[in-house]
Amino acid sequence: MSGIDGINGIDGKVVAITGAGSGIGEATALLLAERGARVVLGGRRVERLAEVVERIEKAGGVAVSVRTDVTRRDDLHALVALARERFGRLDVLFSNAGVGTISPLDDLRVDEWDEMVDVNVKGLLHGIGAALPVFRAQGSGHFVTTASTAAFRVVPNMAVYAGTKVAVRAICEGLRQEAGDSVRVTTVSPGVIATDFAEASTNSQVRAHITEMRDRLAIPADAIARAVAFAVEQPAGVDVNEIVVRPTAQA
Ligand SMILES: NC(=O)c1ccc[n+]([C@@H]2O[C@H](COP(=O)([O-])OP(=O)(O)OC[C@H]3O[C@@H](n4cnc5c(N)ncnc54)[C@H](OP(=O)(O)O)[C@@H]3O)[C@@H](O)[C@H]2O)c1
């Protein structure tokens, strides 16, 4: 480790990641740790987090984890506190946790609407609330957030999900404008990615359609991890604001 000005722009940085036990969060944790970041992993499934920590440690990297439910404000404070306790600072918060229980509005799956708002939107706000004062006190920091191509293109069954991701982009753009010259803000919008995400829908017809599309089109989660790494590795004065990464074959 060579400190936060490490040779590759990632080496030595302290990066907290939500939704780190699977999919995009897991792939990003593995890639950033491989490049020398010290990663602090959050999610609800602690056994998944422990597996990722073990893989990183076996490969010679540094990782810790804590059970984090992003719908709980205190859990985000605990995630940020763990980074500071163990590594003395927080350089990047990757707010990646998200749920996509997509369905037509006529299904009235109102608890799932609530969950999407609570995780995708309020979860992001809880992270900003916990990390922003720390970034201000340090005089540096970087918010990286997972939105979606659904934030750019609304399609049937995705009204609520797309609404949350439009909100994510709006909040991050507002944050960027208020952030000043020392805090960076990056929004990463994936298209169809090969994760378990597509299986979340409780409407069997929608789930079959989405999983078929994933199996036909999806690109690996590592494609998003590399996009996150690209934003993180830039010099402090360079803020990569928006990255959209989708399969070449995705319309
Ligand atoms: N896969 C795609 O095609 C795609 C496309 C565009 C955008 N995205 C976005 O990418 C992000 C990651 O999804 P993924 O594709 O990697 O799927 P995934 O493997 O299902 O990852 C979602 C992660 O979110 C975490 N999560 C859910 N609710 C949470 C909560 N209340 N508190 C903390 N963590 C929570 C889950 O961990 P626990 O269950 O352990 O808490 C899980 O690790 C999401 O924001 C999603 O909207 C995905």
PDB file of C-alpha atoms and ligand atoms in Angstrom:
ATOM      1  CA  MET A   1       0.000   0.000   0.000  1.00  0.00           C
ATOM      2  CA  SER A   2       1.325   3.399  -0.825  1.00  0.00           C
ATOM      3  CA  GLY A   3      -1.329   5.705   0.614  1.00  0.00           C
ATOM      4  CA  ILE A   4      -4.127   7.598  -1.081  1.00  0.00           C
ATOM      5  CA  ASP A   5      -1.821   8.991  -3.737  1.00  0.00           C
ATOM      6  CA  GLY A   6      -0.857   5.461  -4.713  1.00  0.00           C
ATOM      7  CA  ILE A   7       0.627   4.670  -8.077  1.00  0.00           C
ATOM      8  CA  ASN A   8      -2.589   3.629  -9.773  1.00  0.00           C
ATOM      9  CA  GLY A   9      -5.046   6.104  -8.231  1.00  0.00           C
ATOM     10  CA  ILE A  10      -6.779   3.265  -6.380  1.00  0.00           C
ATOM     11  CA  ASP A  11      -3.982   1.784  -4.288  1.00  0.00           C
ATOM     12  CA  GLY A  12      -4.523   2.612  -0.612  1.00  0.00           C
ATOM     13  CA  LYS A  13      -7.934   4.228  -1.004  1.00  0.00           C
ATOM     14  CA  VAL A  14     -10.613   3.272   1.503  1.00  0.00           C
ATOM     15  CA  VAL A  15     -13.776   2.309  -0.356  1.00  0.00           C
ATOM     16  CA  ALA A  16     -17.099   1.428   1.288  1.00  0.00           C
ATOM     17  CA  ILE A  17     -19.526  -0.531  -0.909  1.00  0.00           C
ATOM     18  CA  THR A  18     -23.195  -1.340  -0.292  1.00  0.00           C
ATOM     19  CA  GLY A  19     -24.698  -4.442  -1.843  1.00  0.00           C
ATOM     20  CA  ALA A  20     -21.172  -5.867  -1.769  1.00  0.00           C
ATOM     21  CA  GLY A  21     -22.105  -9.512  -1.260  1.00  0.00           C
ATOM     22  CA  SER A  22     -23.235 -10.174  -4.825  1.00  0.00           C
ATOM     23  CA  GLY A  23     -23.321  -9.000  -8.423  1.00  0.00           C
ATOM     24  CA  ILE A  24     -21.915  -5.568  -9.249  1.00  0.00           C
ATOM     25  CA  GLY A  25     -20.932  -4.763  -5.654  1.00  0.00           C
ATOM     26  CA  GLU A  26     -19.017  -8.019  -5.273  1.00  0.00           C
ATOM     27  CA  ALA A  27     -17.242  -7.630  -8.626  1.00  0.00           C
ATOM     28  CA  THR A  28     -16.262  -4.059  -7.744  1.00  0.00           C
ATOM     29  CA  ALA A  29     -14.988  -5.060  -4.297  1.00  0.00           C
ATOM     30  CA  LEU A  30     -12.809  -7.763  -5.856  1.00  0.00           C
ATOM     31  CA  LEU A  31     -11.414  -5.495  -8.583  1.00  0.00           C
ATOM     32  CA  LEU A  32     -10.693  -2.482  -6.362  1.00  0.00           C
ATOM     33  CA  ALA A  33      -9.112  -4.705  -3.676  1.00  0.00           C
ATOM     34  CA  GLU A  34      -6.943  -6.330  -6.355  1.00  0.00           C
ATOM     35  CA  ARG A  35      -5.747  -2.841  -7.268  1.00  0.00           C
ATOM     36  CA  GLY A  36      -4.863  -2.059  -3.663  1.00  0.00           C
ATOM     37  CA  ALA A  37      -7.994  -0.443  -2.246  1.00  0.00           C
ATOM     38  CA  ARG A  38      -8.977  -1.275   1.323  1.00  0.00           C
ATOM     39  CA  VAL A  39     -12.636  -2.197   1.001  1.00  0.00           C
ATOM     40  CA  VAL A  40     -15.399  -1.983   3.585  1.00  0.00           C
ATOM     41  CA  LEU A  41     -18.295  -4.186   2.570  1.00  0.00           C
ATOM     42  CA  GLY A  42     -21.950  -3.723   3.512  1.00  0.00           C
ATOM     43  CA  GLY A  43     -25.081  -5.760   2.820  1.00  0.00           C
ATOM     44  CA  ARG A  44     -27.700  -7.735   4.714  1.00  0.00           C
ATOM     45  CA  ARG A  45     -26.471 -11.274   3.928  1.00  0.00           C
ATOM     46  CA  VAL A  46     -23.448 -11.446   6.206  1.00  0.00           C
ATOM     47  CA  GLU A  47     -22.405 -14.881   4.990  1.00  0.00           C
ATOM     48  CA  ARG A  48     -22.067 -13.511   1.442  1.00  0.00           C
ATOM     49  CA  LEU A  49     -19.984 -10.595   2.742  1.00  0.00           C
ATOM     50  CA  ALA A  50     -17.744 -12.989   4.706  1.00  0.00           C
ATOM     51  CA  GLU A  51     -17.118 -15.035   1.537  1.00  0.00           C
ATOM     52  CA  VAL A  52     -16.064 -11.924  -0.387  1.00  0.00           C
ATOM     53  CA  VAL A  53     -13.773 -10.821   2.464  1.00  0.00           C
ATOM     54  CA  GLU A  54     -12.184 -14.273   2.507  1.00  0.00           C
ATOM     55  CA  ARG A  55     -11.547 -14.257  -1.245  1.00  0.00           C
ATOM     56  CA  ILE A  56      -9.963 -10.807  -1.042  1.00  0.00           C
ATOM     57  CA  GLU A  57      -7.770 -11.760   1.914  1.00  0.00           C
ATOM     58  CA  LYS A  58      -6.665 -15.006   0.249  1.00  0.00           C
ATOM     59  CA  ALA A  59      -5.566 -12.935  -2.744  1.00  0.00           C
ATOM     60  CA  GLY A  60      -3.522 -10.672  -0.438  1.00  0.00           C
ATOM     61  CA  GLY A  61      -5.997  -7.802  -0.247  1.00  0.00           C
ATOM     62  CA  VAL A  62      -7.580  -5.957   2.665  1.00  0.00           C
ATOM     63  CA  ALA A  63     -11.316  -6.108   3.400  1.00  0.00           C
ATOM     64  CA  VAL A  64     -13.720  -5.879   6.314  1.00  0.00           C
ATOM     65  CA  SER A  65     -17.488  -6.153   6.432  1.00  0.00           C
ATOM     66  CA  VAL A  66     -20.467  -5.239   8.537  1.00  0.00           C
ATOM     67  CA  ARG A  67     -24.151  -6.110   8.212  1.00  0.00           C
ATOM     68  CA  THR A  68     -25.728  -3.092   6.571  1.00  0.00           C
ATOM     69  CA  ASP A  69     -29.383  -2.548   5.742  1.00  0.00           C
ATOM     70  CA  VAL A  70     -29.403   0.666   3.729  1.00  0.00           C
ATOM     71  CA  THR A  71     -32.988   1.394   4.741  1.00  0.00           C
ATOM     72  CA  ARG A  72     -31.645   2.030   8.246  1.00  0.00           C
ATOM     73  CA  ARG A  73     -29.905   5.348   8.645  1.00  0.00           C
ATOM     74  CA  ASP A  74     -27.830   4.094  11.583  1.00  0.00           C
ATOM     75  CA  ASP A  75     -26.430   1.221   9.501  1.00  0.00           C
ATOM     76  CA  LEU A  76     -24.869   3.655   7.022  1.00  0.00           C
ATOM     77  CA  HIS A  77     -23.309   5.591   9.879  1.00  0.00           C
ATOM     78  CA  ALA A  78     -21.904   2.295  11.192  1.00  0.00           C
ATOM     79  CA  LEU A  79     -20.470   1.412   7.754  1.00  0.00           C
ATOM     80  CA  VAL A  80     -18.722   4.778   7.484  1.00  0.00           C
ATOM     81  CA  ALA A  81     -17.578   4.535  11.117  1.00  0.00           C
ATOM     82  CA  LEU A  82     -16.037   1.108  10.445  1.00  0.00           C
ATOM     83  CA  ALA A  83     -14.003   2.547   7.574  1.00  0.00           C
ATOM     84  CA  ARG A  84     -12.690   5.315   9.794  1.00  0.00           C
ATOM     85  CA  GLU A  85     -12.002   3.058  12.775  1.00  0.00           C
ATOM     86  CA  ARG A  86     -10.125   0.474  10.745  1.00  0.00           C
ATOM     87  CA  PHE A  87      -8.415   2.647   8.161  1.00  0.00           C
ATOM     88  CA  GLY A  88      -8.610   6.202   9.496  1.00  0.00           C
ATOM     89  CA  ARG A  89     -10.618   7.661   6.621  1.00  0.00           C
ATOM     90  CA  LEU A  90     -13.166   7.066   3.870  1.00  0.00           C
ATOM     91  CA  ASP A  91     -12.233   7.974   0.306  1.00  0.00           C
ATOM     92  CA  VAL A  92     -15.119   6.508  -1.695  1.00  0.00           C
ATOM     93  CA  LEU A  93     -18.698   5.526  -0.886  1.00  0.00           C
ATOM     94  CA  PHE A  94     -20.072   3.247  -3.612  1.00  0.00           C
ATOM     95  CA  SER A  95     -23.857   3.293  -3.045  1.00  0.00           C
ATOM     96  CA  ASN A  96     -24.749   0.260  -5.085  1.00  0.00           C
ATOM     97  CA  ALA A  97     -27.440  -1.582  -3.110  1.00  0.00           C
ATOM     98  CA  GLY A  98     -30.667  -1.745  -5.065  1.00  0.00           C
ATOM     99  CA  VAL A  99     -33.789  -3.789  -5.626  1.00  0.00           C
ATOM    100  CA  GLY A 100     -35.760  -4.267  -8.829  1.00  0.00           C
ATOM    101  CA  THR A 101     -39.005  -6.006  -7.968  1.00  0.00           C
ATOM    102  CA  ILE A 102     -40.512  -4.924 -11.235  1.00  0.00           C
ATOM    103  CA  SER A 103     -44.166  -5.478 -12.159  1.00  0.00           C
ATOM    104  CA  PRO A 104     -47.052  -3.683 -13.873  1.00  0.00           C
ATOM    105  CA  LEU A 105     -48.677  -1.008 -11.734  1.00  0.00           C
ATOM    106  CA  ASP A 106     -52.005  -2.874 -12.031  1.00  0.00           C
ATOM    107  CA  ASP A 107     -50.520  -5.637  -9.862  1.00  0.00           C
ATOM    108  CA  LEU A 108     -50.634  -3.152  -6.958  1.00  0.00           C
ATOM    109  CA  ARG A 109     -47.621  -4.733  -5.303  1.00  0.00           C
ATOM    110  CA  VAL A 110     -47.451  -1.666  -3.108  1.00  0.00           C
ATOM    111  CA  ASP A 111     -45.078  -3.144  -0.520  1.00  0.00           C
ATOM    112  CA  GLU A 112     -42.585  -3.731  -3.323  1.00  0.00           C
ATOM    113  CA  TRP A 113     -43.012  -0.124  -4.512  1.00  0.00           C
ATOM    114  CA  ASP A 114     -42.204   0.962  -0.972  1.00  0.00           C
ATOM    115  CA  GLU A 115     -39.147  -1.284  -0.830  1.00  0.00           C
ATOM    116  CA  MET A 116     -37.756   0.068  -4.102  1.00  0.00           C
ATOM    117  CA  VAL A 117     -38.130   3.636  -2.855  1.00  0.00           C
ATOM    118  CA  ASP A 118     -36.694   2.741   0.566  1.00  0.00           C
ATOM    119  CA  VAL A 119     -33.627   0.902  -0.766  1.00  0.00           C
ATOM    120  CA  ASN A 120     -32.873   2.690  -4.039  1.00  0.00           C
ATOM    121  CA  VAL A 121     -33.654   6.270  -3.018  1.00  0.00           C
ATOM    122  CA  LYS A 122     -33.674   6.518   0.755  1.00  0.00           C
ATOM    123  CA  GLY A 123     -30.742   4.102   0.988  1.00  0.00           C
ATOM    124  CA  LEU A 124     -28.723   6.479  -1.192  1.00  0.00           C
ATOM    125  CA  LEU A 125     -29.734   9.456   0.946  1.00  0.00           C
ATOM    126  CA  HIS A 126     -28.711   7.617   4.104  1.00  0.00           C
ATOM    127  CA  GLY A 127     -25.279   7.050   2.589  1.00  0.00           C
ATOM    128  CA  ILE A 128     -24.929  10.691   1.605  1.00  0.00           C
ATOM    129  CA  GLY A 129     -26.020  11.743   5.094  1.00  0.00           C
ATOM    130  CA  ALA A 130     -23.396   9.524   6.699  1.00  0.00           C
ATOM    131  CA  ALA A 131     -20.460  10.234   4.363  1.00  0.00           C
ATOM    132  CA  LEU A 132     -20.844  13.893   3.388  1.00  0.00           C
ATOM    133  CA  PRO A 133     -19.767  15.325   6.783  1.00  0.00           C
ATOM    134  CA  VAL A 134     -16.760  12.981   6.744  1.00  0.00           C
ATOM    135  CA  PHE A 135     -15.781  14.062   3.223  1.00  0.00           C
ATOM    136  CA  ARG A 136     -16.173  17.722   4.241  1.00  0.00           C
ATOM    137  CA  ALA A 137     -13.983  17.237   7.323  1.00  0.00           C
ATOM    138  CA  GLN A 138     -11.321  15.392   5.290  1.00  0.00           C
ATOM    139  CA  GLY A 139     -11.447  17.930   2.473  1.00  0.00           C
ATOM    140  CA  SER A 140     -11.893  15.074  -0.025  1.00  0.00           C
ATOM    141  CA  GLY A 141     -14.190  12.228  -0.924  1.00  0.00           C
ATOM    142  CA  HIS A 142     -15.978  10.534  -3.796  1.00  0.00           C
ATOM    143  CA  PHE A 143     -19.600   9.402  -4.090  1.00  0.00           C
ATOM    144  CA  VAL A 144     -20.095   6.683  -6.687  1.00  0.00           C
ATOM    145  CA  THR A 145     -23.675   5.490  -7.149  1.00  0.00           C
ATOM    146  CA  THR A 146     -25.324   2.798  -9.239  1.00  0.00           C
ATOM    147  CA  ALA A 147     -28.286   4.100 -11.242  1.00  0.00           C
ATOM    148  CA  SER A 148     -29.526   2.233 -14.346  1.00  0.00           C
ATOM    149  CA  THR A 149     -30.288   2.644 -18.028  1.00  0.00           C
ATOM    150  CA  ALA A 150     -33.882   2.610 -16.684  1.00  0.00           C
ATOM    151  CA  ALA A 151     -33.117   6.171 -15.578  1.00  0.00           C
ATOM    152  CA  PHE A 152     -32.836   7.108 -19.266  1.00  0.00           C
ATOM    153  CA  ARG A 153     -35.558   4.950 -20.803  1.00  0.00           C
ATOM    154  CA  VAL A 154     -38.815   3.994 -19.102  1.00  0.00           C
ATOM    155  CA  VAL A 155     -40.491   0.790 -20.289  1.00  0.00           C
ATOM    156  CA  PRO A 156     -43.640  -1.026 -19.116  1.00  0.00           C
ATOM    157  CA  ASN A 157     -43.350  -2.891 -15.780  1.00  0.00           C
ATOM    158  CA  MET A 158     -40.530  -0.624 -14.709  1.00  0.00           C
ATOM    159  CA  ALA A 159     -42.431   2.540 -13.747  1.00  0.00           C
ATOM    160  CA  VAL A 160     -41.515   2.500 -10.057  1.00  0.00           C
ATOM    161  CA  TYR A 161     -38.018   1.100 -10.545  1.00  0.00           C
ATOM    162  CA  ALA A 162     -37.242   3.639 -13.284  1.00  0.00           C
ATOM    163  CA  GLY A 163     -38.717   6.362 -11.081  1.00  0.00           C
ATOM    164  CA  THR A 164     -36.277   5.480  -8.304  1.00  0.00           C
ATOM    165  CA  LYS A 165     -33.334   5.488 -10.698  1.00  0.00           C
ATOM    166  CA  VAL A 166     -34.375   8.841 -12.229  1.00  0.00           C
ATOM    167  CA  ALA A 167     -34.421  10.099  -8.638  1.00  0.00           C
ATOM    168  CA  VAL A 168     -30.960   8.626  -8.047  1.00  0.00           C
ATOM    169  CA  ARG A 169     -29.570  10.532 -11.036  1.00  0.00           C
ATOM    170  CA  ALA A 170     -31.279  13.763  -9.963  1.00  0.00           C
ATOM    171  CA  ILE A 171     -29.994  13.504  -6.397  1.00  0.00           C
ATOM    172  CA  CYS A 172     -26.466  12.738  -7.571  1.00  0.00           C
ATOM    173  CA  GLU A 173     -26.491  15.635 -10.053  1.00  0.00           C
ATOM    174  CA  GLY A 174     -27.694  17.991  -7.320  1.00  0.00           C
ATOM    175  CA  LEU A 175     -25.026  16.628  -5.014  1.00  0.00           C
ATOM    176  CA  ARG A 176     -22.400  17.180  -7.696  1.00  0.00           C
ATOM    177  CA  GLN A 177     -23.430  20.794  -8.164  1.00  0.00           C
ATOM    178  CA  GLU A 178     -23.295  21.449  -4.417  1.00  0.00           C
ATOM    179  CA  ALA A 179     -20.151  19.414  -3.822  1.00  0.00           C
ATOM    180  CA  GLY A 180     -17.612  22.133  -4.594  1.00  0.00           C
ATOM    181  CA  ASP A 181     -14.036  21.537  -5.622  1.00  0.00           C
ATOM    182  CA  SER A 182     -13.051  18.733  -3.254  1.00  0.00           C
ATOM    183  CA  VAL A 183     -15.829  16.136  -3.402  1.00  0.00           C
ATOM    184  CA  ARG A 184     -16.386  14.082  -6.559  1.00  0.00           C
ATOM    185  CA  VAL A 185     -19.696  12.579  -7.681  1.00  0.00           C
ATOM    186  CA  THR A 186     -20.041   9.764 -10.206  1.00  0.00           C
ATOM    187  CA  THR A 187     -23.216   8.035 -11.375  1.00  0.00           C
ATOM    188  CA  VAL A 188     -22.810   4.688 -13.116  1.00  0.00           C
ATOM    189  CA  SER A 189     -25.788   3.441 -15.133  1.00  0.00           C
ATOM    190  CA  PRO A 190     -25.631  -0.232 -16.097  1.00  0.00           C
ATOM    191  CA  GLY A 191     -27.731  -1.873 -18.768  1.00  0.00           C
ATOM    192  CA  VAL A 192     -28.490  -5.584 -18.613  1.00  0.00           C
ATOM    193  CA  ILE A 193     -25.907  -7.241 -16.354  1.00  0.00           C
ATOM    194  CA  ALA A 194     -25.500 -10.927 -15.498  1.00  0.00           C
ATOM    195  CA  THR A 195     -26.530 -10.932 -11.833  1.00  0.00           C
ATOM    196  CA  ASP A 196     -29.392 -12.316  -9.738  1.00  0.00           C
ATOM    197  CA  PHE A 197     -31.065  -8.939  -9.980  1.00  0.00           C
ATOM    198  CA  ALA A 198     -33.441 -10.055 -12.766  1.00  0.00           C
ATOM    199  CA  GLU A 199     -34.901 -12.758 -10.561  1.00  0.00           C
ATOM    200  CA  ALA A 200     -36.330 -10.359  -7.983  1.00  0.00           C
ATOM    201  CA  SER A 201     -39.704  -9.840  -9.652  1.00  0.00           C
ATOM    202  CA  THR A 202     -42.539 -11.674  -7.900  1.00  0.00           C
ATOM    203  CA  ASN A 203     -44.662 -11.531 -11.071  1.00  0.00           C
ATOM    204  CA  SER A 204     -43.762 -14.823 -12.773  1.00  0.00           C
ATOM    205  CA  GLN A 205     -44.455 -13.578 -16.315  1.00  0.00           C
ATOM    206  CA  VAL A 206     -42.324 -10.474 -15.838  1.00  0.00           C
ATOM    207  CA  ARG A 207     -39.588 -12.514 -14.183  1.00  0.00           C
ATOM    208  CA  ALA A 208     -39.535 -14.990 -17.097  1.00  0.00           C
ATOM    209  CA  HIS A 209     -39.283 -12.107 -19.589  1.00  0.00           C
ATOM    210  CA  ILE A 210     -36.491 -10.328 -17.694  1.00  0.00           C
ATOM    211  CA  THR A 211     -34.441 -13.449 -17.024  1.00  0.00           C
ATOM    212  CA  GLU A 212     -34.758 -14.466 -20.691  1.00  0.00           C
ATOM    213  CA  MET A 213     -33.484 -11.024 -21.702  1.00  0.00           C
ATOM    214  CA  ARG A 214     -30.623 -11.296 -19.213  1.00  0.00           C
ATOM    215  CA  ASP A 215     -29.625 -14.750 -20.426  1.00  0.00           C
ATOM    216  CA  ARG A 216     -29.671 -13.523 -24.032  1.00  0.00           C
ATOM    217  CA  LEU A 217     -27.979 -10.129 -23.643  1.00  0.00           C
ATOM    218  CA  ALA A 218     -26.229  -9.616 -20.341  1.00  0.00           C
ATOM    219  CA  ILE A 219     -22.607  -8.666 -19.890  1.00  0.00           C
ATOM    220  CA  PRO A 220     -20.625  -9.611 -16.747  1.00  0.00           C
ATOM    221  CA  ALA A 221     -20.723  -7.496 -13.569  1.00  0.00           C
ATOM    222  CA  ASP A 222     -17.000  -6.945 -14.048  1.00  0.00           C
ATOM    223  CA  ALA A 223     -17.842  -4.499 -16.883  1.00  0.00           C
ATOM    224  CA  ILE A 224     -19.379  -2.202 -14.283  1.00  0.00           C
ATOM    225  CA  ALA A 225     -16.543  -2.781 -11.818  1.00  0.00           C
ATOM    226  CA  ARG A 226     -14.094  -1.527 -14.462  1.00  0.00           C
ATOM    227  CA  ALA A 227     -16.232   1.583 -15.006  1.00  0.00           C
ATOM    228  CA  VAL A 228     -16.185   2.297 -11.261  1.00  0.00           C
ATOM    229  CA  ALA A 229     -12.421   1.757 -11.177  1.00  0.00           C
ATOM    230  CA  PHE A 230     -12.013   4.213 -14.083  1.00  0.00           C
ATOM    231  CA  ALA A 231     -13.835   6.925 -12.108  1.00  0.00           C
ATOM    232  CA  VAL A 232     -12.000   6.192  -8.860  1.00  0.00           C
ATOM    233  CA  GLU A 233      -8.518   6.132 -10.404  1.00  0.00           C
ATOM    234  CA  GLN A 234      -8.720   9.638 -11.890  1.00  0.00           C
ATOM    235  CA  PRO A 235      -6.628  12.412 -10.308  1.00  0.00           C
ATOM    236  CA  ALA A 236      -8.434  14.377  -7.571  1.00  0.00           C
ATOM    237  CA  GLY A 237      -9.240  17.278  -9.888  1.00  0.00           C
ATOM    238  CA  VAL A 238     -10.997  15.069 -12.438  1.00  0.00           C
ATOM    239  CA  ASP A 239     -14.603  14.117 -11.742  1.00  0.00           C
ATOM    240  CA  VAL A 240     -16.136  11.534 -14.076  1.00  0.00           C
ATOM    241  CA  ASN A 241     -19.798  12.459 -13.665  1.00  0.00           C
ATOM    242  CA  GLU A 242     -21.775   9.914 -15.659  1.00  0.00           C
ATOM    243  CA  ILE A 243     -20.968   6.530 -17.115  1.00  0.00           C
ATOM    244  CA  VAL A 244     -23.491   4.424 -19.032  1.00  0.00           C
ATOM    245  CA  VAL A 245     -22.441   0.848 -19.758  1.00  0.00           C
ATOM    246  CA  ARG A 246     -24.778  -1.512 -21.570  1.00  0.00           C
ATOM    247  CA  PRO A 247     -24.428  -4.619 -23.722  1.00  0.00           C
ATOM    248  CA  THR A 248     -23.669  -3.700 -27.332  1.00  0.00           C
ATOM    249  CA  ALA A 249     -26.779  -5.675 -28.281  1.00  0.00           C
ATOM    250  CA  GLN A 250     -29.098  -3.825 -25.871  1.00  0.00           C
ATOM    251  CA  ALA A 251     -31.589  -1.561 -27.678  1.00  0.00           C
TER     252      ALA A 251
HETATM  253  N1  LIG B   1     -28.281  -6.392 -13.022  1.00  0.00           N
HETATM  254  C1  LIG B   1     -28.749  -5.457 -13.823  1.00  0.00           C
HETATM  255  O1  LIG B   1     -29.141  -5.744 -14.970  1.00  0.00           O
HETATM  256  C2  LIG B   1     -28.782  -4.024 -13.378  1.00  0.00           C
HETATM  257  C3  LIG B   1     -29.047  -3.043 -14.334  1.00  0.00           C
HETATM  258  C4  LIG B   1     -29.075  -1.706 -13.948  1.00  0.00           C
HETATM  259  C5  LIG B   1     -28.839  -1.367 -12.637  1.00  0.00           C
HETATM  260  N2  LIG B   1     -28.592  -2.333 -11.718  1.00  0.00           N
HETATM  261  C6  LIG B   1     -28.350  -1.886 -10.341  1.00  0.00           C
HETATM  262  O2  LIG B   1     -27.158  -2.482  -9.889  1.00  0.00           O
HETATM  263  C7  LIG B   1     -27.156  -2.510  -8.468  1.00  0.00           C
HETATM  264  C8  LIG B   1     -26.620  -3.846  -8.007  1.00  0.00           C
HETATM  265  O3  LIG B   1     -27.465  -4.882  -8.478  1.00  0.00           O
HETATM  266  P1  LIG B   1     -26.895  -6.250  -9.067  1.00  0.00           P
HETATM  267  O4  LIG B   1     -27.249  -6.306 -10.505  1.00  0.00           O
HETATM  268  O5  LIG B   1     -25.492  -6.442  -8.664  1.00  0.00           O
HETATM  269  O6  LIG B   1     -27.850  -7.331  -8.368  1.00  0.00           O
HETATM  270  P2  LIG B   1     -27.736  -8.109  -6.983  1.00  0.00           P
HETATM  271  O7  LIG B   1     -26.664  -9.116  -7.060  1.00  0.00           O
HETATM  272  O8  LIG B   1     -29.126  -8.546  -6.669  1.00  0.00           O
HETATM  273  O9  LIG B   1     -27.251  -6.973  -5.980  1.00  0.00           O
HETATM  274  C9  LIG B   1     -28.108  -6.156  -5.259  1.00  0.00           C
HETATM  275  C10 LIG B   1     -27.459  -5.950  -3.914  1.00  0.00           C
HETATM  276  O10 LIG B   1     -28.237  -5.020  -3.153  1.00  0.00           O
HETATM  277  C11 LIG B   1     -28.219  -5.454  -1.833  1.00  0.00           C
HETATM  278  N3  LIG B   1     -29.381  -4.960  -1.106  1.00  0.00           N
HETATM  279  C12 LIG B   1     -30.691  -5.106  -1.401  1.00  0.00           C
HETATM  280  N4  LIG B   1     -31.446  -4.549  -0.442  1.00  0.00           N
HETATM  281  C13 LIG B   1     -30.587  -4.057   0.486  1.00  0.00           C
HETATM  282  C14 LIG B   1     -30.752  -3.390   1.715  1.00  0.00           C
HETATM  283  N5  LIG B   1     -31.966  -3.089   2.222  1.00  0.00           N
HETATM  284  N6  LIG B   1     -29.639  -3.033   2.404  1.00  0.00           N
HETATM  285  C15 LIG B   1     -28.413  -3.323   1.931  1.00  0.00           C
HETATM  286  N7  LIG B   1     -28.200  -3.956   0.781  1.00  0.00           N
HETATM  287  C16 LIG B   1     -29.279  -4.318   0.070  1.00  0.00           C
HETATM  288  C17 LIG B   1     -28.198  -6.977  -1.883  1.00  0.00           C
HETATM  289  O11 LIG B   1     -27.534  -7.494  -0.751  1.00  0.00           O
HETATM  290  P3  LIG B   1     -28.287  -8.167   0.505  1.00  0.00           P
HETATM  291  O12 LIG B   1     -29.490  -8.884  -0.034  1.00  0.00           O
HETATM  292  O13 LIG B   1     -27.263  -9.066   1.081  1.00  0.00           O
HETATM  293  O14 LIG B   1     -28.618  -7.018   1.405  1.00  0.00           O
HETATM  294  C18 LIG B   1     -27.387  -7.249  -3.126  1.00  0.00           C
HETATM  295  O15 LIG B   1     -26.033  -7.523  -2.821  1.00  0.00           O
HETATM  296  C19 LIG B   1     -28.577  -2.170  -8.039  1.00  0.00           C
HETATM  297  O16 LIG B   1     -28.619  -0.825  -7.590  1.00  0.00           O
HETATM  298  C20 LIG B   1     -29.378  -2.294  -9.316  1.00  0.00           C
HETATM  299  O17 LIG B   1     -30.502  -1.441  -9.323  1.00  0.00           O
HETATM  300  C21 LIG B   1     -28.551  -3.647 -12.051  1.00  0.00           C
END
